[in-house]
Amino acid sequence: MAAQKIVVAITGATGAIYGIRLLEALKECPDVETHLILSGWAEKTIALETNHSVEAVHKMASCSHDLLNMKAPVASGSFQVGGMAVIPCSMKTLAAIAHGLAENLIIRAADVMLKERKKLILVPRETPLSVIHIENMLAVTKAGACLVPPMPAFYNHPATIDDLVNHLVGRVMDQFGLSHNLSRRWCGINAP
């Protein structure tokens, strides 16, 4: 059985650890091949926010693609992939996806996901939201993308930042139908 290919794009929005942790989690899935794209600002954010080097993040992926390489396999609908996550997704990238402005490989690969009706998961990172942000979110949702904003859940009693990151990454993994043990699931409440 061929490996499921998943594109992981990390933009320059704060929260680079979400994309890094997703790569780590996907690496633990035996039948998943990851294709990584980093924006220029993602590289700066990784250095600013994490203890990971950009080179180490590239090594977490099965394959890395240059942001400006519009000849990469992920730029074509004929390249079979299971889907794509833009994690975190800057408002600039979200706006470009919403309006089909495929000026780089992240936006082109996202555009391919939409036109091929493949799973496109966007993890938008901004607060507060303007009307422009909300309208762009509505546009990508109408086009077929799934928005998974990094909103913490407290029913599982997170004790660390890792707990919060793992919960969000687990929700993204759920969207791809991939098994994981990243966080405790809601089991309901037993009323007295």
Short mmCIF file of N, CA and C in Angstrom, two decimals:
data_model
loop_
_atom_site.label_atom_id
_atom_site.label_comp_id
_atom_site.label_asym_id
_atom_site.label_seq_id
_atom_site.Cartn_x
_atom_site.Cartn_y
_atom_site.Cartn_z
N MET A 1 0.84 -1.19 0.00
CA MET A 1 0.00 0.00 0.00
C MET A 1 0.88 1.25 0.00
N ALA A 2 0.57 2.19 -0.87
CA ALA A 2 1.36 3.42 -0.97
C ALA A 2 1.10 4.31 0.23
N ALA A 3 2.12 5.06 0.60
CA ALA A 3 1.99 5.99 1.73
C ALA A 3 1.04 7.12 1.36
N GLN A 4 0.26 7.58 2.35
CA GLN A 4 -0.57 8.75 2.16
C GLN A 4 0.34 9.97 2.22
N LYS A 5 0.25 10.81 1.21
CA LYS A 5 1.07 12.01 1.16
C LYS A 5 0.29 13.19 1.75
N ILE A 6 0.92 13.90 2.67
CA ILE A 6 0.31 15.07 3.28
C ILE A 6 1.28 16.24 3.18
N VAL A 7 0.76 17.35 2.67
CA VAL A 7 1.55 18.58 2.57
C VAL A 7 1.39 19.35 3.88
N VAL A 8 2.50 19.76 4.47
CA VAL A 8 2.48 20.58 5.67
C VAL A 8 3.18 21.90 5.32
N ALA A 9 2.44 22.99 5.46
CA ALA A 9 3.01 24.31 5.20
C ALA A 9 3.01 25.09 6.51
N ILE A 10 4.12 25.73 6.78
CA ILE A 10 4.25 26.58 7.97
C ILE A 10 4.50 28.00 7.49
N THR A 11 3.63 28.92 7.90
CA THR A 11 3.80 30.33 7.52
C THR A 11 4.42 31.08 8.70
N GLY A 12 4.56 32.38 8.53
CA GLY A 12 5.24 33.19 9.54
C GLY A 12 4.40 33.64 10.71
N ALA A 13 3.13 33.22 10.76
CA ALA A 13 2.29 33.58 11.91
C ALA A 13 2.87 32.97 13.18
N THR A 14 2.62 33.59 14.31
CA THR A 14 3.08 33.02 15.56
C THR A 14 2.45 31.65 15.76
N GLY A 15 3.19 30.75 16.39
CA GLY A 15 2.69 29.40 16.60
C GLY A 15 3.38 28.37 15.73
N ALA A 16 4.63 28.62 15.37
CA ALA A 16 5.39 27.66 14.55
C ALA A 16 5.42 26.28 15.19
N ILE A 17 5.34 26.22 16.50
CA ILE A 17 5.39 24.93 17.20
C ILE A 17 4.24 24.01 16.78
N TYR A 18 3.10 24.59 16.37
CA TYR A 18 2.00 23.75 15.89
C TYR A 18 2.41 22.95 14.66
N GLY A 19 3.04 23.61 13.70
CA GLY A 19 3.48 22.92 12.50
C GLY A 19 4.58 21.91 12.79
N ILE A 20 5.50 22.29 13.67
CA ILE A 20 6.59 21.38 14.04
C ILE A 20 6.03 20.14 14.72
N ARG A 21 5.12 20.35 15.65
CA ARG A 21 4.55 19.19 16.38
C ARG A 21 3.74 18.31 15.43
N LEU A 22 3.06 18.91 14.43
CA LEU A 22 2.34 18.10 13.45
C LEU A 22 3.32 17.24 12.66
N LEU A 23 4.44 17.81 12.25
CA LEU A 23 5.45 17.01 11.55
C LEU A 23 5.94 15.86 12.41
N GLU A 24 6.18 16.13 13.69
CA GLU A 24 6.62 15.07 14.61
C GLU A 24 5.57 13.97 14.72
N ALA A 25 4.31 14.36 14.85
CA ALA A 25 3.23 13.38 14.98
C ALA A 25 3.04 12.57 13.71
N LEU A 26 3.13 13.24 12.56
CA LEU A 26 2.97 12.53 11.28
C LEU A 26 4.12 11.57 11.03
N LYS A 27 5.30 11.90 11.55
CA LYS A 27 6.47 11.01 11.40
C LYS A 27 6.24 9.68 12.11
N GLU A 28 5.40 9.71 13.14
CA GLU A 28 5.09 8.48 13.88
C GLU A 28 4.05 7.62 13.18
N CYS A 29 3.43 8.14 12.13
CA CYS A 29 2.44 7.37 11.36
C CYS A 29 3.19 6.61 10.27
N PRO A 30 3.13 5.28 10.30
CA PRO A 30 3.95 4.48 9.39
C PRO A 30 3.65 4.66 7.91
N ASP A 31 2.45 5.00 7.56
CA ASP A 31 2.07 5.08 6.14
C ASP A 31 1.81 6.51 5.69
N VAL A 32 2.55 7.46 6.25
CA VAL A 32 2.38 8.86 5.87
C VAL A 32 3.71 9.41 5.38
N GLU A 33 3.65 10.08 4.24
CA GLU A 33 4.80 10.76 3.65
C GLU A 33 4.50 12.26 3.69
N THR A 34 5.37 13.04 4.31
CA THR A 34 5.11 14.47 4.46
C THR A 34 5.94 15.29 3.48
N HIS A 35 5.28 16.33 2.95
CA HIS A 35 5.91 17.27 2.03
C HIS A 35 5.83 18.65 2.67
N LEU A 36 6.96 19.19 3.08
CA LEU A 36 7.04 20.43 3.86
C LEU A 36 7.34 21.63 2.97
N ILE A 37 6.62 22.72 3.25
CA ILE A 37 6.92 24.02 2.63
C ILE A 37 6.96 25.06 3.75
N LEU A 38 8.06 25.78 3.84
CA LEU A 38 8.20 26.86 4.83
C LEU A 38 8.24 28.19 4.11
N SER A 39 7.49 29.16 4.64
CA SER A 39 7.63 30.52 4.12
C SER A 39 8.90 31.14 4.69
N GLY A 40 9.33 32.23 4.09
CA GLY A 40 10.50 32.93 4.60
C GLY A 40 10.31 33.40 6.04
N TRP A 41 9.11 33.90 6.32
CA TRP A 41 8.83 34.35 7.68
C TRP A 41 8.69 33.17 8.64
N ALA A 42 8.28 32.01 8.16
CA ALA A 42 8.23 30.82 9.02
C ALA A 42 9.62 30.49 9.54
N GLU A 43 10.61 30.60 8.68
CA GLU A 43 11.98 30.33 9.10
C GLU A 43 12.40 31.27 10.22
N LYS A 44 12.02 32.53 10.10
CA LYS A 44 12.36 33.51 11.15
C LYS A 44 11.58 33.21 12.44
N THR A 45 10.31 32.84 12.30
CA THR A 45 9.48 32.56 13.47
C THR A 45 9.95 31.30 14.19
N ILE A 46 10.36 30.29 13.44
CA ILE A 46 10.90 29.07 14.05
C ILE A 46 12.10 29.42 14.92
N ALA A 47 13.00 30.24 14.40
CA ALA A 47 14.18 30.65 15.15
C ALA A 47 13.81 31.49 16.37
N LEU A 48 12.81 32.35 16.23
CA LEU A 48 12.40 33.24 17.30
C LEU A 48 11.64 32.53 18.42
N GLU A 49 10.75 31.60 18.05
CA GLU A 49 9.81 31.02 19.02
C GLU A 49 10.18 29.64 19.55
N THR A 50 11.08 28.93 18.87
CA THR A 50 11.34 27.54 19.27
C THR A 50 12.83 27.29 19.47
N ASN A 51 13.14 26.11 19.96
CA ASN A 51 14.52 25.67 20.11
C ASN A 51 14.97 24.83 18.91
N HIS A 52 14.14 24.77 17.87
CA HIS A 52 14.45 23.98 16.68
C HIS A 52 15.17 24.86 15.65
N SER A 53 16.10 24.26 14.94
CA SER A 53 16.70 24.96 13.80
C SER A 53 15.83 24.70 12.57
N VAL A 54 15.92 25.58 11.61
CA VAL A 54 15.19 25.40 10.36
C VAL A 54 15.63 24.10 9.70
N GLU A 55 16.93 23.80 9.74
CA GLU A 55 17.44 22.56 9.15
C GLU A 55 16.82 21.34 9.82
N ALA A 56 16.69 21.37 11.14
CA ALA A 56 16.09 20.24 11.87
C ALA A 56 14.62 20.06 11.49
N VAL A 57 13.92 21.17 11.28
CA VAL A 57 12.51 21.09 10.88
C VAL A 57 12.41 20.47 9.49
N HIS A 58 13.29 20.87 8.58
CA HIS A 58 13.29 20.26 7.24
C HIS A 58 13.51 18.75 7.33
N LYS A 59 14.38 18.32 8.23
CA LYS A 59 14.69 16.89 8.37
C LYS A 59 13.52 16.09 8.94
N MET A 60 12.57 16.74 9.58
CA MET A 60 11.39 16.04 10.11
C MET A 60 10.47 15.56 9.00
N ALA A 61 10.56 16.19 7.85
CA ALA A 61 9.67 15.87 6.73
C ALA A 61 10.30 14.82 5.84
N SER A 62 9.45 14.07 5.15
CA SER A 62 9.94 13.11 4.15
C SER A 62 10.59 13.85 2.99
N CYS A 63 10.05 15.01 2.67
CA CYS A 63 10.52 15.79 1.52
C CYS A 63 10.23 17.27 1.80
N SER A 64 11.16 18.14 1.45
CA SER A 64 10.95 19.58 1.59
C SER A 64 10.98 20.23 0.22
N HIS A 65 10.15 21.27 0.08
CA HIS A 65 10.07 21.99 -1.19
C HIS A 65 10.34 23.47 -0.94
N ASP A 66 11.08 24.09 -1.84
CA ASP A 66 11.36 25.51 -1.77
C ASP A 66 10.09 26.31 -2.04
N LEU A 67 9.90 27.36 -1.29
CA LEU A 67 8.70 28.20 -1.39
C LEU A 67 8.46 28.72 -2.80
N LEU A 68 9.52 28.97 -3.54
CA LEU A 68 9.37 29.56 -4.87
C LEU A 68 9.43 28.54 -6.01
N ASN A 69 9.54 27.26 -5.67
CA ASN A 69 9.64 26.22 -6.70
C ASN A 69 8.24 25.82 -7.19
N MET A 70 7.76 26.54 -8.17
CA MET A 70 6.42 26.26 -8.70
C MET A 70 6.42 25.03 -9.61
N LYS A 71 7.57 24.37 -9.76
CA LYS A 71 7.65 23.12 -10.51
C LYS A 71 7.61 21.91 -9.58
N ALA A 72 7.48 22.13 -8.27
CA ALA A 72 7.45 21.03 -7.31
C ALA A 72 6.22 20.16 -7.57
N PRO A 73 6.28 18.87 -7.25
CA PRO A 73 5.15 17.98 -7.49
C PRO A 73 3.85 18.47 -6.85
N VAL A 74 3.93 19.08 -5.67
CA VAL A 74 2.72 19.50 -4.95
C VAL A 74 2.01 20.67 -5.62
N ALA A 75 2.62 21.23 -6.68
CA ALA A 75 1.99 22.33 -7.42
C ALA A 75 1.02 21.82 -8.48
N SER A 76 0.93 20.49 -8.62
CA SER A 76 0.08 19.92 -9.66
C SER A 76 -1.02 19.05 -9.08
N GLY A 77 -2.18 19.13 -9.67
CA GLY A 77 -3.30 18.29 -9.27
C GLY A 77 -3.09 16.83 -9.63
N SER A 78 -2.15 16.54 -10.51
CA SER A 78 -1.88 15.15 -10.87
C SER A 78 -1.04 14.43 -9.83
N PHE A 79 -0.44 15.19 -8.90
CA PHE A 79 0.33 14.59 -7.80
C PHE A 79 -0.66 14.18 -6.73
N GLN A 80 -0.76 12.91 -6.46
CA GLN A 80 -1.76 12.39 -5.53
C GLN A 80 -1.37 12.62 -4.07
N VAL A 81 -2.18 13.41 -3.39
CA VAL A 81 -1.97 13.67 -1.96
C VAL A 81 -3.28 13.46 -1.21
N GLY A 82 -3.15 13.18 0.08
CA GLY A 82 -4.33 13.02 0.93
C GLY A 82 -4.86 14.34 1.43
N GLY A 83 -4.03 15.38 1.38
CA GLY A 83 -4.47 16.69 1.84
C GLY A 83 -3.31 17.56 2.25
N MET A 84 -3.66 18.70 2.82
CA MET A 84 -2.67 19.72 3.19
C MET A 84 -3.12 20.44 4.45
N ALA A 85 -2.15 20.75 5.31
CA ALA A 85 -2.40 21.59 6.47
C ALA A 85 -1.49 22.81 6.40
N VAL A 86 -2.06 23.99 6.54
CA VAL A 86 -1.29 25.22 6.67
C VAL A 86 -1.38 25.59 8.14
N ILE A 87 -0.26 25.35 8.87
CA ILE A 87 -0.30 25.37 10.33
C ILE A 87 0.99 25.97 10.89
N PRO A 88 1.00 27.16 11.42
CA PRO A 88 -0.10 28.11 11.45
C PRO A 88 -0.28 28.79 10.10
N CYS A 89 -1.44 29.38 9.92
CA CYS A 89 -1.77 30.08 8.68
C CYS A 89 -1.88 31.58 8.97
N SER A 90 -1.00 32.34 8.37
CA SER A 90 -1.05 33.79 8.55
C SER A 90 -2.28 34.35 7.82
N MET A 91 -2.71 35.54 8.21
CA MET A 91 -3.84 36.18 7.53
C MET A 91 -3.48 36.55 6.10
N LYS A 92 -2.21 36.84 5.83
CA LYS A 92 -1.78 37.11 4.46
C LYS A 92 -1.96 35.87 3.59
N THR A 93 -1.53 34.72 4.10
CA THR A 93 -1.67 33.47 3.35
C THR A 93 -3.13 33.11 3.18
N LEU A 94 -3.93 33.28 4.24
CA LEU A 94 -5.35 32.98 4.15
C LEU A 94 -6.02 33.86 3.09
N ALA A 95 -5.67 35.14 3.06
CA ALA A 95 -6.25 36.06 2.07
C ALA A 95 -5.86 35.64 0.65
N ALA A 96 -4.60 35.27 0.48
CA ALA A 96 -4.14 34.85 -0.85
C ALA A 96 -4.86 33.58 -1.30
N ILE A 97 -5.05 32.63 -0.39
CA ILE A 97 -5.78 31.40 -0.71
C ILE A 97 -7.23 31.74 -1.06
N ALA A 98 -7.84 32.61 -0.27
CA ALA A 98 -9.24 32.98 -0.49
C ALA A 98 -9.45 33.61 -1.86
N HIS A 99 -8.44 34.28 -2.38
CA HIS A 99 -8.59 35.00 -3.64
C HIS A 99 -7.79 34.40 -4.79
N GLY A 100 -7.23 33.19 -4.57
CA GLY A 100 -6.55 32.49 -5.65
C GLY A 100 -5.27 33.14 -6.13
N LEU A 101 -4.58 33.85 -5.25
CA LEU A 101 -3.35 34.55 -5.63
C LEU A 101 -2.14 33.64 -5.40
N ALA A 102 -1.96 32.68 -6.26
CA ALA A 102 -0.95 31.63 -6.09
C ALA A 102 0.45 32.11 -6.44
N GLU A 103 0.96 33.04 -5.64
CA GLU A 103 2.27 33.63 -5.92
C GLU A 103 3.44 32.81 -5.40
N ASN A 104 3.17 31.79 -4.56
CA ASN A 104 4.24 30.93 -4.08
C ASN A 104 3.70 29.51 -3.92
N LEU A 105 4.55 28.59 -3.54
CA LEU A 105 4.17 27.18 -3.53
C LEU A 105 3.14 26.85 -2.45
N ILE A 106 3.16 27.54 -1.31
CA ILE A 106 2.14 27.29 -0.28
C ILE A 106 0.76 27.60 -0.84
N ILE A 107 0.63 28.78 -1.43
CA ILE A 107 -0.68 29.20 -1.94
C ILE A 107 -1.09 28.36 -3.14
N ARG A 108 -0.14 28.03 -4.01
CA ARG A 108 -0.47 27.18 -5.16
C ARG A 108 -0.90 25.79 -4.71
N ALA A 109 -0.18 25.19 -3.76
CA ALA A 109 -0.55 23.85 -3.28
C ALA A 109 -1.94 23.89 -2.63
N ALA A 110 -2.24 24.95 -1.88
CA ALA A 110 -3.57 25.10 -1.27
C ALA A 110 -4.63 25.24 -2.35
N ASP A 111 -4.33 26.00 -3.38
CA ASP A 111 -5.24 26.17 -4.51
C ASP A 111 -5.51 24.83 -5.19
N VAL A 112 -4.47 24.01 -5.32
CA VAL A 112 -4.62 22.67 -5.90
C VAL A 112 -5.54 21.82 -5.03
N MET A 113 -5.38 21.90 -3.71
CA MET A 113 -6.25 21.13 -2.81
C MET A 113 -7.72 21.50 -3.05
N LEU A 114 -7.98 22.78 -3.17
CA LEU A 114 -9.37 23.23 -3.37
C LEU A 114 -9.92 22.78 -4.72
N LYS A 115 -9.14 22.95 -5.77
CA LYS A 115 -9.65 22.60 -7.10
C LYS A 115 -9.80 21.10 -7.28
N GLU A 116 -8.98 20.31 -6.58
CA GLU A 116 -9.06 18.86 -6.67
C GLU A 116 -9.99 18.26 -5.61
N ARG A 117 -10.60 19.13 -4.79
CA ARG A 117 -11.51 18.70 -3.73
C ARG A 117 -10.82 17.78 -2.72
N LYS A 118 -9.59 18.15 -2.38
CA LYS A 118 -8.81 17.43 -1.37
C LYS A 118 -8.93 18.18 -0.05
N LYS A 119 -8.59 17.52 1.02
CA LYS A 119 -8.66 18.11 2.36
C LYS A 119 -7.64 19.24 2.49
N LEU A 120 -8.13 20.44 2.79
CA LEU A 120 -7.27 21.59 3.08
C LEU A 120 -7.64 22.10 4.46
N ILE A 121 -6.69 22.00 5.38
CA ILE A 121 -6.89 22.42 6.76
C ILE A 121 -6.06 23.68 7.00
N LEU A 122 -6.72 24.73 7.44
CA LEU A 122 -6.04 25.98 7.74
C LEU A 122 -6.16 26.25 9.24
N VAL A 123 -5.04 26.56 9.86
CA VAL A 123 -5.00 26.88 11.29
C VAL A 123 -4.68 28.37 11.40
N PRO A 124 -5.73 29.21 11.29
CA PRO A 124 -5.50 30.66 11.28
C PRO A 124 -5.06 31.18 12.65
N ARG A 125 -4.05 32.05 12.64
CA ARG A 125 -3.48 32.57 13.88
C ARG A 125 -3.55 34.08 13.86
N GLU A 126 -4.58 34.62 14.48
CA GLU A 126 -4.70 36.07 14.63
C GLU A 126 -5.79 36.35 15.65
N THR A 127 -5.62 37.43 16.38
CA THR A 127 -6.67 37.88 17.28
C THR A 127 -6.40 39.32 17.65
N PRO A 128 -7.39 40.18 17.74
CA PRO A 128 -8.78 39.93 17.34
C PRO A 128 -8.88 39.86 15.82
N LEU A 129 -10.04 39.43 15.34
CA LEU A 129 -10.27 39.28 13.92
C LEU A 129 -10.99 40.51 13.36
N SER A 130 -10.56 40.94 12.18
CA SER A 130 -11.26 42.04 11.52
C SER A 130 -12.33 41.44 10.60
N VAL A 131 -13.19 42.28 10.08
CA VAL A 131 -14.20 41.84 9.12
C VAL A 131 -13.52 41.23 7.90
N ILE A 132 -12.40 41.79 7.48
CA ILE A 132 -11.67 41.25 6.33
C ILE A 132 -11.22 39.82 6.61
N HIS A 133 -10.67 39.58 7.80
CA HIS A 133 -10.25 38.22 8.17
C HIS A 133 -11.44 37.26 8.12
N ILE A 134 -12.54 37.69 8.71
CA ILE A 134 -13.74 36.84 8.78
C ILE A 134 -14.28 36.55 7.39
N GLU A 135 -14.32 37.57 6.53
CA GLU A 135 -14.81 37.35 5.16
C GLU A 135 -13.89 36.40 4.39
N ASN A 136 -12.58 36.51 4.59
CA ASN A 136 -11.65 35.59 3.94
C ASN A 136 -11.83 34.17 4.48
N MET A 137 -12.08 34.04 5.78
CA MET A 137 -12.33 32.73 6.36
C MET A 137 -13.60 32.11 5.78
N LEU A 138 -14.62 32.92 5.62
CA LEU A 138 -15.86 32.44 5.02
C LEU A 138 -15.62 32.01 3.58
N ALA A 139 -14.84 32.78 2.83
CA ALA A 139 -14.57 32.45 1.43
C ALA A 139 -13.84 31.12 1.30
N VAL A 140 -12.81 30.88 2.12
CA VAL A 140 -12.08 29.61 2.00
C VAL A 140 -12.94 28.44 2.47
N THR A 141 -13.79 28.69 3.47
CA THR A 141 -14.69 27.63 3.93
C THR A 141 -15.69 27.27 2.84
N LYS A 142 -16.25 28.27 2.17
CA LYS A 142 -17.17 28.00 1.06
C LYS A 142 -16.47 27.26 -0.08
N ALA A 143 -15.18 27.51 -0.24
CA ALA A 143 -14.41 26.85 -1.30
C ALA A 143 -14.04 25.42 -0.94
N GLY A 144 -14.22 25.04 0.33
CA GLY A 144 -13.96 23.66 0.73
C GLY A 144 -12.90 23.46 1.79
N ALA A 145 -12.26 24.53 2.25
CA ALA A 145 -11.25 24.39 3.29
C ALA A 145 -11.91 24.16 4.65
N CYS A 146 -11.15 23.59 5.56
CA CYS A 146 -11.60 23.38 6.94
C CYS A 146 -10.74 24.26 7.84
N LEU A 147 -11.38 25.14 8.61
CA LEU A 147 -10.66 26.00 9.54
C LEU A 147 -10.59 25.32 10.90
N VAL A 148 -9.37 25.22 11.44
CA VAL A 148 -9.16 24.63 12.76
C VAL A 148 -8.35 25.65 13.56
N PRO A 149 -9.03 26.68 14.11
CA PRO A 149 -8.27 27.69 14.85
C PRO A 149 -7.71 27.11 16.14
N PRO A 150 -6.56 27.59 16.56
CA PRO A 150 -5.91 27.07 17.77
C PRO A 150 -6.56 27.58 19.04
N MET A 151 -7.74 27.05 19.31
CA MET A 151 -8.48 27.44 20.52
C MET A 151 -8.30 26.35 21.57
N PRO A 152 -7.82 26.71 22.74
CA PRO A 152 -7.56 25.68 23.75
C PRO A 152 -8.84 25.08 24.31
N ALA A 153 -8.75 23.81 24.66
CA ALA A 153 -9.83 23.12 25.36
C ALA A 153 -9.36 22.89 26.80
N PHE A 154 -10.27 23.04 27.73
CA PHE A 154 -9.87 22.91 29.13
C PHE A 154 -10.52 21.71 29.82
N TYR A 155 -11.40 20.98 29.11
CA TYR A 155 -12.03 19.80 29.71
C TYR A 155 -11.02 18.69 29.99
N ASN A 156 -9.90 18.71 29.27
CA ASN A 156 -8.89 17.68 29.51
C ASN A 156 -7.79 18.15 30.47
N HIS A 157 -8.02 19.26 31.14
CA HIS A 157 -7.13 19.80 32.18
C HIS A 157 -5.68 19.93 31.72
N PRO A 158 -5.40 20.77 30.71
CA PRO A 158 -4.03 20.94 30.26
C PRO A 158 -3.17 21.52 31.38
N ALA A 159 -1.97 20.97 31.52
CA ALA A 159 -1.05 21.44 32.56
C ALA A 159 0.14 22.18 31.97
N THR A 160 0.38 21.99 30.67
CA THR A 160 1.54 22.60 30.03
C THR A 160 1.16 23.17 28.67
N ILE A 161 2.05 23.97 28.12
CA ILE A 161 1.85 24.45 26.76
C ILE A 161 1.83 23.27 25.80
N ASP A 162 2.67 22.27 26.04
CA ASP A 162 2.67 21.07 25.19
C ASP A 162 1.28 20.43 25.15
N ASP A 163 0.58 20.40 26.28
CA ASP A 163 -0.77 19.84 26.31
C ASP A 163 -1.69 20.60 25.36
N LEU A 164 -1.57 21.92 25.35
CA LEU A 164 -2.40 22.75 24.47
C LEU A 164 -2.04 22.53 23.00
N VAL A 165 -0.74 22.47 22.72
CA VAL A 165 -0.28 22.24 21.35
C VAL A 165 -0.73 20.86 20.88
N ASN A 166 -0.55 19.85 21.71
CA ASN A 166 -0.93 18.49 21.33
C ASN A 166 -2.42 18.35 21.07
N HIS A 167 -3.23 19.05 21.83
CA HIS A 167 -4.68 18.99 21.60
C HIS A 167 -5.02 19.52 20.21
N LEU A 168 -4.47 20.65 19.85
CA LEU A 168 -4.74 21.23 18.53
C LEU A 168 -4.22 20.31 17.43
N VAL A 169 -3.01 19.82 17.57
CA VAL A 169 -2.43 18.93 16.56
C VAL A 169 -3.25 17.65 16.44
N GLY A 170 -3.75 17.16 17.56
CA GLY A 170 -4.63 15.99 17.52
C GLY A 170 -5.89 16.26 16.72
N ARG A 171 -6.44 17.46 16.86
CA ARG A 171 -7.64 17.82 16.09
C ARG A 171 -7.33 17.86 14.59
N VAL A 172 -6.14 18.33 14.23
CA VAL A 172 -5.73 18.33 12.83
C VAL A 172 -5.56 16.90 12.33
N MET A 173 -4.93 16.06 13.14
CA MET A 173 -4.77 14.64 12.77
C MET A 173 -6.13 13.98 12.57
N ASP A 174 -7.10 14.33 13.42
CA ASP A 174 -8.46 13.80 13.26
C ASP A 174 -9.03 14.15 11.89
N GLN A 175 -8.76 15.35 11.41
CA GLN A 175 -9.28 15.77 10.11
C GLN A 175 -8.73 14.90 8.98
N PHE A 176 -7.53 14.38 9.16
CA PHE A 176 -6.94 13.49 8.16
C PHE A 176 -7.32 12.03 8.40
N GLY A 177 -8.06 11.77 9.49
CA GLY A 177 -8.45 10.40 9.82
C GLY A 177 -7.29 9.56 10.32
N LEU A 178 -6.31 10.19 10.94
CA LEU A 178 -5.12 9.49 11.42
C LEU A 178 -5.20 9.25 12.93
N SER A 179 -4.82 8.06 13.35
CA SER A 179 -4.83 7.71 14.77
C SER A 179 -3.72 8.43 15.51
N HIS A 180 -4.00 8.76 16.75
CA HIS A 180 -3.00 9.41 17.60
C HIS A 180 -3.43 9.29 19.05
N ASN A 181 -2.46 9.56 19.92
CA ASN A 181 -2.71 9.60 21.37
C ASN A 181 -2.20 10.93 21.93
N LEU A 182 -2.47 12.00 21.21
CA LEU A 182 -1.91 13.29 21.59
C LEU A 182 -2.65 13.95 22.75
N SER A 183 -3.92 13.66 22.91
CA SER A 183 -4.67 14.27 24.01
C SER A 183 -5.84 13.38 24.38
N ARG A 184 -6.35 13.64 25.57
CA ARG A 184 -7.50 12.88 26.06
C ARG A 184 -8.76 13.40 25.39
N ARG A 185 -9.59 12.48 24.94
CA ARG A 185 -10.83 12.85 24.25
C ARG A 185 -11.96 13.05 25.24
N TRP A 186 -12.91 13.86 24.84
CA TRP A 186 -14.11 14.11 25.64
C TRP A 186 -14.94 12.82 25.69
N CYS A 187 -15.33 12.43 26.87
CA CYS A 187 -16.11 11.19 27.05
C CYS A 187 -17.48 11.47 27.65
N GLY A 188 -17.86 12.72 27.76
CA GLY A 188 -19.15 13.07 28.34
C GLY A 188 -19.04 13.25 29.84
N ILE A 189 -20.17 13.57 30.43
CA ILE A 189 -20.24 13.81 31.87
C ILE A 189 -21.22 12.83 32.46
N ASN A 190 -20.81 12.18 33.52
CA ASN A 190 -21.71 11.30 34.25
C ASN A 190 -22.45 12.14 35.29
N ALA A 191 -23.73 12.37 35.04
CA ALA A 191 -24.52 13.19 35.97
C ALA A 191 -24.75 12.42 37.27
N PRO A 192 -24.76 13.13 38.40
CA PRO A 192 -24.98 12.45 39.69
C PRO A 192 -26.40 11.91 39.80
#
